[in-house]
PDB file of C-alpha atoms in Angstrom:
ATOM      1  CA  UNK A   1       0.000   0.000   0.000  1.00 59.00           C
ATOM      2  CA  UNK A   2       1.766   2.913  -1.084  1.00 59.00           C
ATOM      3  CA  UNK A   3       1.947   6.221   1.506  1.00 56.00           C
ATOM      4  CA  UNK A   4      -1.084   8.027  -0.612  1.00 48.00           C
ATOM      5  CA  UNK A   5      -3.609   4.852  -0.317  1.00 49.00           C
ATOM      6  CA  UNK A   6      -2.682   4.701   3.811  1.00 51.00           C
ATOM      7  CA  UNK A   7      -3.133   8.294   4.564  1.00 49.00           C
ATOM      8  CA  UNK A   8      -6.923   7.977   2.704  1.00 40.00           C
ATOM      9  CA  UNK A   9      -7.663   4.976   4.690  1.00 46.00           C
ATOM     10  CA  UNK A  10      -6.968   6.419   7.807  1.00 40.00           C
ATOM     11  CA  UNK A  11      -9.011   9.367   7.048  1.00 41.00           C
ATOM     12  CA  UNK A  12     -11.938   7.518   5.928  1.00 46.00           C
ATOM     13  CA  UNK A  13     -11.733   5.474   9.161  1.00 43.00           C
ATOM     14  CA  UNK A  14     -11.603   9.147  11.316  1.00 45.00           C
ATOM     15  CA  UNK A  15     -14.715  10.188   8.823  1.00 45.00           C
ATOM     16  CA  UNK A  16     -16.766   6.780   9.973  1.00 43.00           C
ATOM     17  CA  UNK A  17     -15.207   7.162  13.640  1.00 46.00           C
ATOM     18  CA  UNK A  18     -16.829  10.595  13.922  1.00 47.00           C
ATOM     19  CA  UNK A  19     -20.021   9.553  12.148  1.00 43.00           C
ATOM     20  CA  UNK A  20     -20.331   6.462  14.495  1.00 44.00           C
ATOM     21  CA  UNK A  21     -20.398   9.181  17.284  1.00 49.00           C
ATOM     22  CA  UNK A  22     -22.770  11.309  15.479  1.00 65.00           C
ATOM     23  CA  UNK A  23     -26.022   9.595  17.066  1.00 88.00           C
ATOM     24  CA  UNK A  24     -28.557  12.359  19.010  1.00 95.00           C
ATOM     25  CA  UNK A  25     -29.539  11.520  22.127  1.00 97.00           C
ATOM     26  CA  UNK A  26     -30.962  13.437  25.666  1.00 96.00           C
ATOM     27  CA  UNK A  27     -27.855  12.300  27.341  1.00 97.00           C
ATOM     28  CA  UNK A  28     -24.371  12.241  26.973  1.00 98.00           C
ATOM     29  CA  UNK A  29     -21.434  10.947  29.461  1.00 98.00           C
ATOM     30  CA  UNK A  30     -18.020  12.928  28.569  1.00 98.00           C
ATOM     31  CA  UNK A  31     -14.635  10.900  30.382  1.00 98.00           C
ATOM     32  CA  UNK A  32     -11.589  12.561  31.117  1.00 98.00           C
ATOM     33  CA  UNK A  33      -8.846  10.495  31.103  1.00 97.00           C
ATOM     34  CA  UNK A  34      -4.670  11.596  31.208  1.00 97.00           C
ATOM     35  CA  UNK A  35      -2.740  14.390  32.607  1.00 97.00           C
ATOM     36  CA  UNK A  36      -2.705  17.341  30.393  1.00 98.00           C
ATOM     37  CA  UNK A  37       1.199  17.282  29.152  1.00 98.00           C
ATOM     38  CA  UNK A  38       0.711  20.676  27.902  1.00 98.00           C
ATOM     39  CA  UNK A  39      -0.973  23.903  27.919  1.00 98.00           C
ATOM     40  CA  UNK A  40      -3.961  23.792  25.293  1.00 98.00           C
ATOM     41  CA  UNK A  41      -7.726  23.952  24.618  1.00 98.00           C
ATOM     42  CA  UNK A  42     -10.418  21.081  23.873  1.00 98.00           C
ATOM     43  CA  UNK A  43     -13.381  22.628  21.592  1.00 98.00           C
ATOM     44  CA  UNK A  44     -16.784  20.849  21.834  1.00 98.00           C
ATOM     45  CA  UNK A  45     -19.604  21.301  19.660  1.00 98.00           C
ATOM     46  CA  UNK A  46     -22.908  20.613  21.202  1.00 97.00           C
ATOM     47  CA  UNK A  47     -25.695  20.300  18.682  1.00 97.00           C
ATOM     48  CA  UNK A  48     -28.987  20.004  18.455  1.00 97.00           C
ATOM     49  CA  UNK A  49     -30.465  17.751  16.309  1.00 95.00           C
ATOM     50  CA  UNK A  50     -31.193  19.842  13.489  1.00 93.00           C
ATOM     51  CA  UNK A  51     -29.760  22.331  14.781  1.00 95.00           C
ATOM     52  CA  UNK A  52     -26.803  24.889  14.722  1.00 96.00           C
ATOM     53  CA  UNK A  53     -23.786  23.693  16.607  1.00 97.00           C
ATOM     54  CA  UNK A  54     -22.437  25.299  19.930  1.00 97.00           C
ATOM     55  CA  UNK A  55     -19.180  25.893  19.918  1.00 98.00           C
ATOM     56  CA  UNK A  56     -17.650  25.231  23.871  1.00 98.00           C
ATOM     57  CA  UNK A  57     -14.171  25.881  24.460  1.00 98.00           C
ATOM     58  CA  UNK A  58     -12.109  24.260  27.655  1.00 98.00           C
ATOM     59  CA  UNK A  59      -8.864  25.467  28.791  1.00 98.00           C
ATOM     60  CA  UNK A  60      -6.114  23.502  30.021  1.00 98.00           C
ATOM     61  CA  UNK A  61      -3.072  23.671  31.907  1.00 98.00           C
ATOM     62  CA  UNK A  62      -0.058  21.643  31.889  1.00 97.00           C
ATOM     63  CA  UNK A  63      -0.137  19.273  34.407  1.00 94.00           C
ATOM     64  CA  UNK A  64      -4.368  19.179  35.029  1.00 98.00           C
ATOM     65  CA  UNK A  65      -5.425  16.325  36.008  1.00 97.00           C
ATOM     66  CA  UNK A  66      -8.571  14.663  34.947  1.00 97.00           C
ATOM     67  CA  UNK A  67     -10.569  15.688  37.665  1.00 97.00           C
ATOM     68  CA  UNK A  68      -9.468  19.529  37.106  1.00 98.00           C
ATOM     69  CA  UNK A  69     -10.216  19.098  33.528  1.00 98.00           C
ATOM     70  CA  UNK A  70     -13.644  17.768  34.342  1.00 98.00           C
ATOM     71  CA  UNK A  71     -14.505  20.479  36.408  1.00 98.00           C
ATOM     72  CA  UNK A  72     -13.453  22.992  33.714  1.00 98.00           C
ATOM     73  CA  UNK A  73     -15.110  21.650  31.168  1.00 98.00           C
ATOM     74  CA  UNK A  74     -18.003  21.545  33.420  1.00 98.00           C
ATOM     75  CA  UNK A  75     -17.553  25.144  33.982  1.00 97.00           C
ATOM     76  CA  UNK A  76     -17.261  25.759  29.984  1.00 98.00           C
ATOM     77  CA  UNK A  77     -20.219  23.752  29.306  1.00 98.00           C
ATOM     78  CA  UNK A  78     -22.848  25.740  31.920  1.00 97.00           C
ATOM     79  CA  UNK A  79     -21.915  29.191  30.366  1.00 97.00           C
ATOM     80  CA  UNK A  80     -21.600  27.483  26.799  1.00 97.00           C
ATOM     81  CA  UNK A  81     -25.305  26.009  26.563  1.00 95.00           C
ATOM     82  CA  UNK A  82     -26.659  26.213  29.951  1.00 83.00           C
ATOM     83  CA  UNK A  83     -29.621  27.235  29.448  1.00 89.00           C
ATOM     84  CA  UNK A  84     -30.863  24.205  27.325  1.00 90.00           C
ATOM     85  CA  UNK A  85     -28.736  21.703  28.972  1.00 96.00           C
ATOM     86  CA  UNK A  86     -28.052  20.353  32.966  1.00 97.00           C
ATOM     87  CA  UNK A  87     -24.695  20.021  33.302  1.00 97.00           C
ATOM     88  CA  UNK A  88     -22.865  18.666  36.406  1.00 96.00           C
ATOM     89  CA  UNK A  89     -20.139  16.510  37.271  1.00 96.00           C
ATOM     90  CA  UNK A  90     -19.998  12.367  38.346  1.00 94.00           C
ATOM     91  CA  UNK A  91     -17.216  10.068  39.383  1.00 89.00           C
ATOM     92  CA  UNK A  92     -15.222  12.921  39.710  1.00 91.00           C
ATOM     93  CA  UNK A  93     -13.718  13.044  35.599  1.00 95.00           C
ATOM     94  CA  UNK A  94     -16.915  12.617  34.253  1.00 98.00           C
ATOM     95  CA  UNK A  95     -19.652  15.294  32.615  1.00 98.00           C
ATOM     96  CA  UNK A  96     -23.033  14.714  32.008  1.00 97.00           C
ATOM     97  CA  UNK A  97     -24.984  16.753  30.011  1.00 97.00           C
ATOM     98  CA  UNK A  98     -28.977  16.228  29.634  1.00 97.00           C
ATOM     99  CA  UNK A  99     -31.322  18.151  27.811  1.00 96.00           C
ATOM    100  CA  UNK A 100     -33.971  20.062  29.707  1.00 95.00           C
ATOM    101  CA  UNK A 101     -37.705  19.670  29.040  1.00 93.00           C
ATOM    102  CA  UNK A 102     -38.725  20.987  25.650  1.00 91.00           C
ATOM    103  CA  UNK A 103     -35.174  20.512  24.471  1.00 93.00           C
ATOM    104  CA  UNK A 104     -33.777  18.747  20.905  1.00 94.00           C
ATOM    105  CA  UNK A 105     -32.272  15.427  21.683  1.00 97.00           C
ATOM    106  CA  UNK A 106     -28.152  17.033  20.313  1.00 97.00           C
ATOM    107  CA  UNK A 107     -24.848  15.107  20.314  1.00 97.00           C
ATOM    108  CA  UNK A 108     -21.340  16.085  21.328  1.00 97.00           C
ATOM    109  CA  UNK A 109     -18.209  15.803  19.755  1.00 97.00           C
ATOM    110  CA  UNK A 110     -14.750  16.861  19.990  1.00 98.00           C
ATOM    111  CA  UNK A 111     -13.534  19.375  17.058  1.00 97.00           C
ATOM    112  CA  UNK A 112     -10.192  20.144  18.691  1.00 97.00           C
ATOM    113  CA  UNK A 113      -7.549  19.170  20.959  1.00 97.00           C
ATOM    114  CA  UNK A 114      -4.092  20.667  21.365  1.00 98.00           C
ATOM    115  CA  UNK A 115      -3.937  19.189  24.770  1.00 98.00           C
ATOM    116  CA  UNK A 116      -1.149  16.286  25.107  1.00 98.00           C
ATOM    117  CA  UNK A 117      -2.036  13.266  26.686  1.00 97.00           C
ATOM    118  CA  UNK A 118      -6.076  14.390  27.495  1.00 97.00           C
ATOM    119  CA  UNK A 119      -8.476  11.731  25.892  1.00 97.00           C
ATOM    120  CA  UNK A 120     -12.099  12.315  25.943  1.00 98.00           C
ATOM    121  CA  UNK A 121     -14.460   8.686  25.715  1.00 97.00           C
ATOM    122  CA  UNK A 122     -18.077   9.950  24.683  1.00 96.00           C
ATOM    123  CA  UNK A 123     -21.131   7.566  25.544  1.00 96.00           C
ATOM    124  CA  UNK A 124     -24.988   8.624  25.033  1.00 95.00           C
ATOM    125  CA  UNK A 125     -27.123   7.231  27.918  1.00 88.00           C
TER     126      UNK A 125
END
């Protein structure tokens, strides 16, 4: 497989990745896992379903752990769409958002991270 063919594959695989992810639902589960290596920013979009996407931006420090990155993105996430969405924190690196009453069921994904060594696992509940 010459270089060409390989670096299409891999982004076709990102491309069904991200679309496997792309499922609405009234609840999603955000995990923080790693120790930020370096300084950087995660950017979230939250959208609704049919809807225009949210743009929520988390800064991190070197060295934050997964429970300080948690509660920042926490933070982030209540001024970001907090009006349409409960947001709070569980098992200490985990976010859960839920659509309030009257709310579009939306999904969540992750557009951008500079962050070394931060993973973020989505799950809809």
């Amino acid at each position: 497989m010459n270089r060409v063919s390989r670096i299409v594959s891999v982004l076709i695989l990102a491309l069904l990745a991200s679309a496997a992810q792309a499922v609405p639902s009234n609840k999603w589960r955000l995990e923080f896992s790693g120790a930020a290596e370096s300084d950087g920013e995660l950017v979230f979009a939250v959208t609704p379903d049919g809807g225009v996407p949210t743009d929520v931006v988390v800064t991190i420090g070197r060295a934050d752990g997964e429970n300080e990155i948690a509660d920042k993105a926490t933070e982030a996430f209540t001024i970001a769409v907090g009006q349409d969405y409960y947001v709070e924190r569980d098992d200490g690196e985990d976010v859960l958002l839920k659509r309030r009453d009257g709310a579009q069921l939306f999904e969540v994904r992750l557009v951008h991270n500079t962050v070394q060594a931060v993973r973020v696992k989505f799950d809809a509940e």
